[in-house]
Amino acid sequence: MARRRQLYEGKAKVIFEGPEPGTLVCYFKDDATAFNNQKKGTITGKGVLNNRISEFLMLRLQDLGIPTHFLRRLNMREQLVREVEIIPVEVIVRNVAAGSMAKRLGIPEGTPLPRSIVEYCYKSDELGDPLISEEHITAFGWASPQDIDDFLAMSLRVNDFLSGIFLGIGIKLVDFKLEFGRIYDENGDVRIVLADELSPDNMRLWDVNTGEKMDKDRFRRDMGNVEEAYREVARRLGVLPEGANVEAIDGESN
Ligand code: CDP
């Protein structure tokens, strides 16, 4: 990786300077963390699978007219993205009660919600991504009311669209997390685009027929067969790298 400058190393990705100004290269690692970094491990082949899954979903959303930071996949573990100014707000969209919301409100996990519910968290590892409201977002200047309108509308469209894609392959989209960023064009105009990744690392995906979990909860809850679950999601989406022994694959090949 000596050929380009590393800008940042996160929990699941490494970010390098891109080949042109305003671009970045995201390298998808096999590392997994949960419970705000208290649990650490690796899921063999995860980076390869998430790179593909995220590419596929970002492209489908772009087809729909949703602006994203994704430019193109470079190889098995890397993709080229637009550099954005990340808005420090995680947007969580929920269709079924699970995880922290089920716990917080005492709703049994698996209860369908009367309608999709959107929650916001402040993006801060030190604080454990605390739940916030629109009031916090605007009062602290993390985003304007117009920004919130924009990313809320986009999040609901993403939910409808992804729910349909997954239902078509026998998977229920229980909940997911989105991140957005700003892009400034030459005229100084600002655009909000979908950033980060769309993968089983930041979604809950349950098999429609068996209820089997096909996402990072398998890692969080020590359920085993984590890699197999990610691979099955990729297979059903039709993006499993051909003949791939994803365990053996590193960054450079296609
Ligand atoms: O996952 P956990 O129970 O900690 O939190 P949650 O609020 O129930 O998570 C809702 C959804 O957002 C799940 O699909 C998580 O995987 C995802 N999420 C994420 O990707 N990153 C976070 N920092 C928090 C949640």
mmCIF file of N, CA, C and O in Angstrom, residues 93-146:
data_model
loop_
_atom_site.group_PDB
_atom_site.id
_atom_site.type_symbol
_atom_site.label_atom_id
_atom_site.label_comp_id
_atom_site.label_asym_id
_atom_site.label_seq_id
_atom_site.Cartn_x
_atom_site.Cartn_y
_atom_site.Cartn_z
ATOM 1 N N VAL A 93 -32.747 3.918 10.175
ATOM 2 C CA VAL A 93 -34.116 3.696 9.731
ATOM 3 C C VAL A 93 -34.517 2.297 10.168
ATOM 4 O O VAL A 93 -33.754 1.341 9.991
ATOM 5 N N ARG A 94 -35.694 2.196 10.762
ATOM 6 C CA ARG A 94 -36.129 0.909 11.319
ATOM 7 C C ARG A 94 -37.505 0.518 10.797
ATOM 8 O O ARG A 94 -38.409 1.356 10.746
ATOM 9 N N ASN A 95 -37.637 -0.752 10.447
ATOM 10 C CA ASN A 95 -38.929 -1.292 10.038
ATOM 11 C C ASN A 95 -39.480 -2.278 11.061
ATOM 12 O O ASN A 95 -40.688 -2.509 11.126
ATOM 13 N N VAL A 96 -38.583 -2.886 11.810
ATOM 14 C CA VAL A 96 -38.932 -3.909 12.793
ATOM 15 C C VAL A 96 -38.121 -3.589 14.052
ATOM 16 O O VAL A 96 -36.958 -3.185 13.948
ATOM 17 N N ALA A 97 -38.706 -3.766 15.236
ATOM 18 C CA ALA A 97 -37.963 -3.472 16.469
ATOM 19 C C ALA A 97 -36.815 -4.466 16.625
ATOM 20 O O ALA A 97 -37.004 -5.682 16.486
ATOM 21 N N ALA A 98 -35.628 -3.938 16.905
ATOM 22 C CA ALA A 98 -34.453 -4.802 17.119
ATOM 23 C C ALA A 98 -33.392 -3.977 17.834
ATOM 24 O O ALA A 98 -33.520 -2.750 17.970
ATOM 25 N N GLY A 99 -32.360 -4.666 18.294
ATOM 26 C CA GLY A 99 -31.175 -4.013 18.830
ATOM 27 C C GLY A 99 -31.468 -2.994 19.902
ATOM 28 O O GLY A 99 -32.278 -3.227 20.801
ATOM 29 N N SER A 100 -30.810 -1.831 19.765
ATOM 30 C CA SER A 100 -30.874 -0.838 20.841
ATOM 31 C C SER A 100 -32.289 -0.290 21.040
ATOM 32 O O SER A 100 -32.677 0.039 22.159
ATOM 33 N N MET A 101 -33.087 -0.206 19.970
ATOM 34 C CA MET A 101 -34.425 0.343 20.165
ATOM 35 C C MET A 101 -35.333 -0.634 20.894
ATOM 36 O O MET A 101 -36.116 -0.234 21.765
ATOM 37 N N ALA A 102 -35.208 -1.921 20.569
ATOM 38 C CA ALA A 102 -36.008 -2.936 21.253
ATOM 39 C C ALA A 102 -35.709 -2.884 22.758
ATOM 40 O O ALA A 102 -36.611 -2.906 23.597
ATOM 41 N N LYS A 103 -34.414 -2.737 23.062
ATOM 42 C CA LYS A 103 -33.973 -2.709 24.465
ATOM 43 C C LYS A 103 -34.453 -1.438 25.172
ATOM 44 O O LYS A 103 -35.036 -1.487 26.256
ATOM 45 N N ARG A 104 -34.225 -0.302 24.524
ATOM 46 C CA ARG A 104 -34.527 0.998 25.113
ATOM 47 C C ARG A 104 -36.009 1.134 25.422
ATOM 48 O O ARG A 104 -36.400 1.683 26.450
ATOM 49 N N LEU A 105 -36.856 0.637 24.516
ATOM 50 C CA LEU A 105 -38.300 0.843 24.679
ATOM 51 C C LEU A 105 -39.025 -0.405 25.183
ATOM 52 O O LEU A 105 -40.250 -0.404 25.318
ATOM 53 N N GLY A 106 -38.281 -1.469 25.438
ATOM 54 C CA GLY A 106 -38.894 -2.691 25.965
ATOM 55 C C GLY A 106 -39.853 -3.344 24.979
ATOM 56 O O GLY A 106 -40.871 -3.912 25.374
ATOM 57 N N ILE A 107 -39.515 -3.265 23.699
ATOM 58 C CA ILE A 107 -40.353 -3.895 22.666
ATOM 59 C C ILE A 107 -39.671 -5.191 22.249
ATOM 60 O O ILE A 107 -38.484 -5.176 21.935
ATOM 61 N N PRO A 108 -40.392 -6.319 22.267
ATOM 62 C CA PRO A 108 -39.729 -7.568 21.890
ATOM 63 C C PRO A 108 -39.111 -7.473 20.492
ATOM 64 O O PRO A 108 -39.742 -6.951 19.565
ATOM 65 N N GLU A 109 -37.876 -7.970 20.378
ATOM 66 C CA GLU A 109 -37.204 -7.943 19.086
ATOM 67 C C GLU A 109 -38.049 -8.720 18.074
ATOM 68 O O GLU A 109 -38.552 -9.793 18.388
ATOM 69 N N GLY A 110 -38.223 -8.141 16.897
ATOM 70 C CA GLY A 110 -39.002 -8.812 15.855
ATOM 71 C C GLY A 110 -40.396 -8.229 15.706
ATOM 72 O O GLY A 110 -41.116 -8.588 14.769
ATOM 73 N N THR A 111 -40.783 -7.318 16.615
ATOM 74 C CA THR A 111 -42.113 -6.701 16.495
ATOM 75 C C THR A 111 -42.112 -5.730 15.310
ATOM 76 O O THR A 111 -41.302 -4.798 15.278
ATOM 77 N N PRO A 112 -43.018 -5.939 14.337
ATOM 78 C CA PRO A 112 -43.071 -4.976 13.227
ATOM 79 C C PRO A 112 -43.491 -3.610 13.758
ATOM 80 O O PRO A 112 -44.337 -3.522 14.653
ATOM 81 N N LEU A 113 -42.906 -2.556 13.228
ATOM 82 C CA LEU A 113 -43.249 -1.210 13.690
ATOM 83 C C LEU A 113 -44.462 -0.705 12.918
ATOM 84 O O LEU A 113 -44.650 -1.077 11.756
ATOM 85 N N PRO A 114 -45.298 0.133 13.561
ATOM 86 C CA PRO A 114 -46.496 0.616 12.874
ATOM 87 C C PRO A 114 -46.161 1.380 11.589
ATOM 88 O O PRO A 114 -46.942 1.410 10.644
ATOM 89 N N ARG A 115 -45.019 2.037 11.578
ATOM 90 C CA ARG A 115 -44.485 2.640 10.349
ATOM 91 C C ARG A 115 -42.977 2.747 10.507
ATOM 92 O O ARG A 115 -42.466 2.562 11.611
ATOM 93 N N SER A 116 -42.294 3.032 9.418
ATOM 94 C CA SER A 116 -40.836 3.151 9.506
ATOM 95 C C SER A 116 -40.491 4.294 10.454
ATOM 96 O O SER A 116 -41.111 5.359 10.403
ATOM 97 N N ILE A 117 -39.504 4.043 11.296
ATOM 98 C CA ILE A 117 -39.106 5.053 12.282
ATOM 99 C C ILE A 117 -37.657 5.446 12.001
ATOM 100 O O ILE A 117 -36.797 4.589 11.788
ATOM 101 N N VAL A 118 -37.410 6.764 12.008
ATOM 102 C CA VAL A 118 -36.054 7.260 11.788
ATOM 103 C C VAL A 118 -35.516 7.787 13.113
ATOM 104 O O VAL A 118 -36.218 8.514 13.828
ATOM 105 N N GLU A 119 -34.291 7.408 13.424
ATOM 106 C CA GLU A 119 -33.620 7.924 14.627
ATOM 107 C C GLU A 119 -32.301 8.546 14.207
ATOM 108 O O GLU A 119 -31.718 8.144 13.199
ATOM 109 N N TYR A 120 -31.806 9.484 15.015
ATOM 110 C CA TYR A 120 -30.498 10.086 14.752
ATOM 111 C C TYR A 120 -29.565 9.816 15.924
ATOM 112 O O TYR A 120 -29.986 9.861 17.086
ATOM 113 N N CYS A 121 -28.304 9.531 15.592
ATOM 114 C CA CYS A 121 -27.274 9.410 16.622
ATOM 115 C C CYS A 121 -26.138 10.348 16.265
ATOM 116 O O CYS A 121 -25.859 10.582 15.079
ATOM 117 N N TYR A 122 -25.489 10.869 17.300
ATOM 118 C CA TYR A 122 -24.304 11.711 17.092
ATOM 119 C C TYR A 122 -23.118 10.802 16.856
ATOM 120 O O TYR A 122 -22.854 9.896 17.653
ATOM 121 N N LYS A 123 -22.416 11.032 15.735
ATOM 122 C CA LYS A 123 -21.315 10.156 15.341
ATOM 123 C C LYS A 123 -20.095 10.473 16.205
ATOM 124 O O LYS A 123 -19.357 11.419 15.925
ATOM 125 N N SER A 124 -19.931 9.712 17.275
ATOM 126 C CA SER A 124 -18.792 9.919 18.169
ATOM 127 C C SER A 124 -18.464 8.612 18.876
ATOM 128 O O SER A 124 -19.239 8.146 19.722
ATOM 129 N N ASP A 125 -17.321 8.030 18.519
ATOM 130 C CA ASP A 125 -16.918 6.777 19.144
ATOM 131 C C ASP A 125 -16.713 6.946 20.646
ATOM 132 O O ASP A 125 -17.089 6.082 21.436
ATOM 133 N N GLU A 126 -16.114 8.084 21.036
ATOM 134 C CA GLU A 126 -15.839 8.298 22.468
ATOM 135 C C GLU A 126 -17.122 8.268 23.290
ATOM 136 O O GLU A 126 -17.147 7.809 24.419
ATOM 137 N N LEU A 127 -18.198 8.786 22.685
ATOM 138 C CA LEU A 127 -19.461 8.875 23.425
ATOM 139 C C LEU A 127 -20.375 7.686 23.153
ATOM 140 O O LEU A 127 -21.464 7.596 23.721
ATOM 141 N N GLY A 128 -19.961 6.797 22.258
ATOM 142 C CA GLY A 128 -20.796 5.631 21.942
ATOM 143 C C GLY A 128 -22.008 5.997 21.094
ATOM 144 O O GLY A 128 -23.083 5.421 21.263
ATOM 145 N N ASP A 129 -21.846 6.943 20.183
ATOM 146 C CA ASP A 129 -22.917 7.336 19.248
ATOM 147 C C ASP A 129 -24.271 7.550 19.940
ATOM 148 O O ASP A 129 -25.233 6.818 19.685
ATOM 149 N N PRO A 130 -24.353 8.547 20.821
ATOM 150 C CA PRO A 130 -25.609 8.721 21.562
ATOM 151 C C PRO A 130 -26.790 9.154 20.690
ATOM 152 O O PRO A 130 -26.611 9.868 19.701
ATOM 153 N N LEU A 131 -27.976 8.721 21.098
ATOM 154 C CA LEU A 131 -29.218 9.101 20.419
ATOM 155 C C LEU A 131 -29.431 10.607 20.595
ATOM 156 O O LEU A 131 -29.259 11.131 21.699
ATOM 157 N N ILE A 132 -29.793 11.264 19.499
ATOM 158 C CA ILE A 132 -30.040 12.712 19.555
ATOM 159 C C ILE A 132 -31.336 13.019 18.807
ATOM 160 O O ILE A 132 -31.873 12.150 18.121
ATOM 161 N N SER A 133 -31.791 14.265 18.930
ATOM 162 C CA SER A 133 -32.981 14.677 18.176
ATOM 163 C C SER A 133 -32.585 15.760 17.175
ATOM 164 O O SER A 133 -31.456 16.260 17.200
ATOM 165 N N GLU A 134 -33.537 16.163 16.348
ATOM 166 C CA GLU A 134 -33.286 17.238 15.384
ATOM 167 C C GLU A 134 -32.835 18.510 16.085
ATOM 168 O O GLU A 134 -32.041 19.280 15.554
ATOM 169 N N GLU A 135 -33.368 18.720 17.284
ATOM 170 C CA GLU A 135 -32.997 19.897 18.079
ATOM 171 C C GLU A 135 -31.488 19.977 18.274
ATOM 172 O O GLU A 135 -30.883 21.027 18.130
ATOM 173 N N HIS A 136 -30.884 18.843 18.641
ATOM 174 C CA HIS A 136 -29.431 18.828 18.853
ATOM 175 C C HIS A 136 -28.710 19.122 17.545
ATOM 176 O O HIS A 136 -27.724 19.864 17.513
ATOM 177 N N ILE A 137 -29.218 18.518 16.470
ATOM 178 C CA ILE A 137 -28.531 18.649 15.176
ATOM 179 C C ILE A 137 -28.494 20.110 14.733
ATOM 180 O O ILE A 137 -27.458 20.622 14.304
ATOM 181 N N THR A 138 -29.618 20.800 14.875
ATOM 182 C CA THR A 138 -29.644 22.191 14.411
ATOM 183 C C THR A 138 -28.995 23.124 15.438
ATOM 184 O O THR A 138 -28.240 24.020 15.074
ATOM 185 N N ALA A 139 -29.243 22.889 16.729
ATOM 186 C CA ALA A 139 -28.689 23.789 17.747
ATOM 187 C C ALA A 139 -27.159 23.773 17.728
ATOM 188 O O ALA A 139 -26.524 24.813 17.893
ATOM 189 N N PHE A 140 -26.569 22.599 17.530
ATOM 190 C CA PHE A 140 -25.110 22.515 17.532
ATOM 191 C C PHE A 140 -24.511 22.701 16.138
ATOM 192 O O PHE A 140 -23.306 22.559 15.951
ATOM 193 N N GLY A 141 -25.377 22.983 15.163
ATOM 194 C CA GLY A 141 -24.888 23.309 13.815
ATOM 195 C C GLY A 141 -24.325 22.128 13.043
ATOM 196 O O GLY A 141 -23.548 22.306 12.113
ATOM 197 N N TRP A 142 -24.709 20.896 13.421
ATOM 198 C CA TRP A 142 -24.202 19.732 12.681
ATOM 199 C C TRP A 142 -24.830 19.667 11.292
ATOM 200 O O TRP A 142 -24.233 19.187 10.357
ATOM 201 N N ALA A 143 -26.053 20.136 11.179
ATOM 202 C CA ALA A 143 -26.733 20.203 9.887
ATOM 203 C C ALA A 143 -27.870 21.214 10.018
ATOM 204 O O ALA A 143 -28.376 21.447 11.122
ATOM 205 N N SER A 144 -28.249 21.801 8.877
ATOM 206 C CA SER A 144 -29.316 22.810 8.890
ATOM 207 C C SER A 144 -30.671 22.112 8.744
ATOM 208 O O SER A 144 -30.730 20.941 8.325
ATOM 209 N N PRO A 145 -31.759 22.825 9.029
ATOM 210 C CA PRO A 145 -33.082 22.220 8.808
ATOM 211 C C PRO A 145 -33.249 21.737 7.363
ATOM 212 O O PRO A 145 -33.836 20.685 7.117
ATOM 213 N N GLN A 146 -32.693 22.492 6.403
ATOM 214 C CA GLN A 146 -32.774 22.073 4.989
ATOM 215 C C GLN A 146 -31.996 20.773 4.757
ATOM 216 O O GLN A 146 -32.473 19.861 4.076
#
